[in-house]
């Protein structure tokens, strides 16, 4: 266990800073919703190592063993997965807390059932070679959502006002090239984009989000209408993911093989990711609701949210424990 074992107590003490994430996805989707089998339970996932538990569960037949016919549907961006959930193209999704919260205004029926991973190590701040610290006047590449809020937290931790730097919106795949050309001075992103900058010799990692008390979580989310009609199915998915996250932690190489088979991520990248991410199904708590409010405040500040979402309804505290009784 990477981050939780070192700083779980600190994370809870800093609950207001404890939520971020986006579905940390990286490349265009390799499957579309059109691939989903007609009667299958369709679960939206991303295409990087942070979704390893889903790939392990699929490859090892854990869904089938639980009596579930599951189709994993891959998306290149977390927002796309949440949109597909909202339109009924998928029934369950793995998504970051920040992405889910940003969608609550458009779809107040979204429900976060539990967290299945947390990390303060997987998302890193990368600066161009020759630059060692953020400063006013610099240019930062951002992806709206998790990357953007992580960047602002990084700047604020170093005494730099976010409005004192130029934010350039781009896709994750664009960032290493923009950094290499000098079009941006840095970015804060999930793997493999920090490693890509290192391998290309264009930048260096100067911080991990946990260094400035900023963690990200991935939530398993659905909609209230579907959950009301399929509580037992949702519980079985949680039980499968509970087993799968334990397998990922105990056998990173097997997780790497499953991830490579599903989304062609290099196995060493997944092994490293397992070291940096704490995988495990955890109930949401009142502290998580309190910390989610800091994400709402951020989105309100930048104009992405105009109304206060109903976090008490959207976040199902202690759902997994209660549903399993």
CSV table of N, CA and C in Angstrom, one decimal, residues 120-183:
chain,number,residue,atom,x,y,z
A,120,UNK,N,-1.9,9.9,-3.4
A,120,UNK,CA,-1.2,11.2,-3.4
A,120,UNK,C,0.1,11.2,-4.2
A,121,UNK,N,0.3,10.0,-4.9
A,121,UNK,CA,1.6,9.8,-5.6
A,121,UNK,C,1.5,9.7,-7.1
A,122,UNK,N,0.3,9.3,-7.6
A,122,UNK,CA,0.1,9.0,-9.0
A,122,UNK,C,0.1,10.2,-9.9
A,123,UNK,N,-0.4,11.3,-9.4
A,123,UNK,CA,-0.4,12.5,-10.2
A,123,UNK,C,0.8,13.4,-9.8
A,124,UNK,N,1.5,13.9,-10.8
A,124,UNK,CA,2.8,14.6,-10.5
A,124,UNK,C,2.9,15.9,-11.2
A,125,UNK,N,3.6,16.8,-10.6
A,125,UNK,CA,3.9,18.1,-11.2
A,125,UNK,C,5.2,18.0,-12.0
A,126,UNK,N,5.1,18.3,-13.3
A,126,UNK,CA,6.3,18.3,-14.2
A,126,UNK,C,6.6,19.7,-14.7
A,127,UNK,N,7.9,20.0,-14.6
A,127,UNK,CA,8.3,21.3,-15.1
A,127,UNK,C,9.4,21.1,-16.2
A,128,UNK,N,9.4,22.0,-17.1
A,128,UNK,CA,10.4,22.0,-18.2
A,128,UNK,C,11.8,22.0,-17.6
A,129,UNK,N,12.7,21.3,-18.3
A,129,UNK,CA,14.1,21.3,-17.9
A,129,UNK,C,14.7,22.7,-17.8
A,130,UNK,N,15.4,23.0,-16.7
A,130,UNK,CA,15.9,24.3,-16.4
A,130,UNK,C,15.0,25.1,-15.5
A,131,UNK,N,13.8,24.6,-15.2
A,131,UNK,CA,12.9,25.3,-14.3
A,131,UNK,C,12.7,24.4,-13.1
A,132,UNK,N,12.8,24.9,-11.9
A,132,UNK,CA,12.8,24.1,-10.7
A,132,UNK,C,11.6,24.4,-9.8
A,133,UNK,N,10.9,25.5,-10.1
A,133,UNK,CA,9.8,25.9,-9.2
A,133,UNK,C,8.8,26.8,-10.0
A,134,UNK,N,7.5,26.8,-9.6
A,134,UNK,CA,6.6,27.6,-10.3
A,134,UNK,C,6.8,29.1,-10.0
A,135,UNK,N,6.4,29.9,-10.9
A,135,UNK,CA,6.5,31.4,-10.7
A,135,UNK,C,5.5,32.1,-11.6
A,136,UNK,N,5.2,33.3,-11.1
A,136,UNK,CA,4.3,34.2,-11.9
A,136,UNK,C,4.8,34.4,-13.3
A,137,UNK,N,3.9,34.4,-14.3
A,137,UNK,CA,4.3,34.6,-15.6
A,137,UNK,C,4.5,33.3,-16.4
A,138,UNK,N,4.6,32.2,-15.7
A,138,UNK,CA,4.8,30.9,-16.4
A,138,UNK,C,3.5,30.4,-17.1
A,139,UNK,N,3.7,29.4,-18.0
A,139,UNK,CA,2.5,28.9,-18.7
A,139,UNK,C,2.4,27.4,-18.3
A,140,UNK,N,1.2,27.0,-17.9
A,140,UNK,CA,0.9,25.7,-17.5
A,140,UNK,C,-0.2,25.1,-18.3
A,141,UNK,N,0.1,23.8,-18.8
A,141,UNK,CA,-0.9,23.1,-19.5
A,141,UNK,C,-1.9,22.5,-18.5
A,142,UNK,N,-3.1,22.5,-18.8
A,142,UNK,CA,-4.1,21.9,-18.0
A,142,UNK,C,-5.2,21.1,-18.8
A,143,UNK,N,-5.7,20.1,-18.2
A,143,UNK,CA,-6.9,19.4,-18.7
A,143,UNK,C,-8.0,19.8,-17.7
A,144,UNK,N,-9.1,20.4,-18.2
A,144,UNK,CA,-10.2,20.8,-17.3
A,144,UNK,C,-10.6,19.6,-16.3
A,145,UNK,N,-10.8,20.0,-15.1
A,145,UNK,CA,-11.2,19.0,-14.1
A,145,UNK,C,-10.0,18.7,-13.1
A,146,UNK,N,-9.7,17.5,-13.0
A,146,UNK,CA,-8.6,17.1,-12.1
A,146,UNK,C,-7.3,17.8,-12.3
A,147,UNK,N,-6.9,17.8,-13.5
A,147,UNK,CA,-5.6,18.4,-13.8
A,147,UNK,C,-5.6,19.9,-13.4
A,148,UNK,N,-6.7,20.6,-13.7
A,148,UNK,CA,-6.8,22.0,-13.4
A,148,UNK,C,-6.8,22.3,-11.9
A,149,UNK,N,-7.6,21.6,-11.2
A,149,UNK,CA,-7.6,21.8,-9.7
A,149,UNK,C,-6.3,21.4,-9.1
A,150,UNK,N,-5.7,20.3,-9.6
A,150,UNK,CA,-4.4,19.9,-9.0
A,150,UNK,C,-3.3,20.9,-9.3
A,151,UNK,N,-3.4,21.6,-10.5
A,151,UNK,CA,-2.4,22.6,-10.8
A,151,UNK,C,-2.6,23.8,-9.9
A,152,UNK,N,-3.8,24.2,-9.7
A,152,UNK,CA,-4.1,25.4,-8.8
A,152,UNK,C,-3.6,25.1,-7.4
A,153,UNK,N,-3.8,23.9,-6.9
A,153,UNK,CA,-3.3,23.5,-5.5
A,153,UNK,C,-1.8,23.5,-5.5
A,154,UNK,N,-1.2,23.1,-6.6
A,154,UNK,CA,0.3,23.1,-6.6
A,154,UNK,C,0.8,24.5,-6.6
A,155,UNK,N,0.2,25.4,-7.4
A,155,UNK,CA,0.7,26.8,-7.4
A,155,UNK,C,0.5,27.4,-6.1
A,156,UNK,N,-0.7,27.3,-5.5
A,156,UNK,CA,-1.0,27.9,-4.2
A,156,UNK,C,0.0,27.4,-3.1
A,157,UNK,N,0.4,26.1,-3.2
A,157,UNK,CA,1.3,25.5,-2.2
A,157,UNK,C,2.7,26.2,-2.3
A,158,UNK,N,3.0,26.8,-3.4
A,158,UNK,CA,4.3,27.5,-3.6
A,158,UNK,C,4.1,29.0,-3.6
A,159,UNK,N,3.0,29.5,-3.1
A,159,UNK,CA,2.8,30.9,-3.0
A,159,UNK,C,2.6,31.6,-4.3
A,160,UNK,N,2.2,30.9,-5.3
A,160,UNK,CA,1.9,31.6,-6.7
A,160,UNK,C,0.4,31.6,-6.9
A,161,UNK,N,-0.1,32.8,-7.1
A,161,UNK,CA,-1.6,32.9,-7.4
A,161,UNK,C,-1.9,32.3,-8.8
A,162,UNK,N,-2.9,31.4,-8.8
A,162,UNK,CA,-3.2,30.8,-10.1
A,162,UNK,C,-3.5,31.8,-11.2
A,163,UNK,N,-4.0,32.9,-10.9
A,163,UNK,CA,-4.3,33.9,-11.9
A,163,UNK,C,-3.1,34.7,-12.4
A,164,UNK,N,-1.9,34.4,-11.8
A,164,UNK,CA,-0.7,35.0,-12.2
A,164,UNK,C,0.1,34.2,-13.2
A,165,UNK,N,-0.5,33.0,-13.6
A,165,UNK,CA,0.2,32.2,-14.6
A,165,UNK,C,-0.9,32.0,-15.8
A,166,UNK,N,-0.4,31.7,-16.9
A,166,UNK,CA,-1.3,31.5,-18.1
A,166,UNK,C,-1.6,30.0,-18.2
A,167,UNK,N,-2.9,29.7,-18.1
A,167,UNK,CA,-3.4,28.3,-18.2
A,167,UNK,C,-3.7,28.0,-19.7
A,168,UNK,N,-3.1,27.0,-20.2
A,168,UNK,CA,-3.3,26.6,-21.6
A,168,UNK,C,-4.0,25.2,-21.6
A,169,UNK,N,-5.2,25.1,-22.1
A,169,UNK,CA,-6.0,23.9,-22.1
A,169,UNK,C,-5.6,23.0,-23.3
A,170,UNK,N,-5.3,21.8,-23.0
A,170,UNK,CA,-4.9,20.8,-24.0
A,170,UNK,C,-5.3,19.4,-23.5
A,171,UNK,N,-5.1,18.4,-24.4
A,171,UNK,CA,-5.3,17.0,-24.0
A,171,UNK,C,-4.1,16.5,-23.3
A,172,UNK,N,-4.2,15.4,-22.5
A,172,UNK,CA,-3.0,14.8,-21.9
A,172,UNK,C,-1.9,14.5,-22.9
A,173,UNK,N,-2.3,13.9,-24.0
A,173,UNK,CA,-1.3,13.4,-25.0
A,173,UNK,C,-0.5,14.6,-25.6
A,174,UNK,N,-1.1,15.8,-25.5
A,174,UNK,CA,-0.4,17.0,-26.1
A,174,UNK,C,0.7,17.5,-25.2
A,175,UNK,N,0.6,17.2,-23.9
A,175,UNK,CA,1.4,17.9,-22.9
A,175,UNK,C,2.9,17.7,-23.1
A,176,UNK,N,3.4,16.5,-23.3
A,176,UNK,CA,4.9,16.4,-23.4
A,176,UNK,C,5.4,17.1,-24.6
A,177,UNK,N,4.7,17.1,-25.7
A,177,UNK,CA,5.2,17.9,-26.9
A,177,UNK,C,5.1,19.4,-26.7
A,178,UNK,N,4.1,19.9,-26.0
A,178,UNK,CA,4.0,21.3,-25.7
A,178,UNK,C,5.2,21.7,-24.8
A,179,UNK,N,5.5,20.8,-23.8
A,179,UNK,CA,6.6,21.1,-22.9
A,179,UNK,C,7.9,21.1,-23.7
A,180,UNK,N,8.1,20.2,-24.6
A,180,UNK,CA,9.3,20.1,-25.3
A,180,UNK,C,9.6,21.3,-26.2
A,181,UNK,N,8.5,21.8,-26.8
A,181,UNK,CA,8.6,23.0,-27.6
A,181,UNK,C,8.7,24.3,-26.9
A,182,UNK,N,8.5,24.3,-25.6
A,182,UNK,CA,8.5,25.5,-24.8
A,182,UNK,C,7.3,26.2,-24.8
A,183,UNK,N,6.2,25.6,-25.3
A,183,UNK,CA,4.9,26.3,-25.4
A,183,UNK,C,4.3,26.4,-24.0
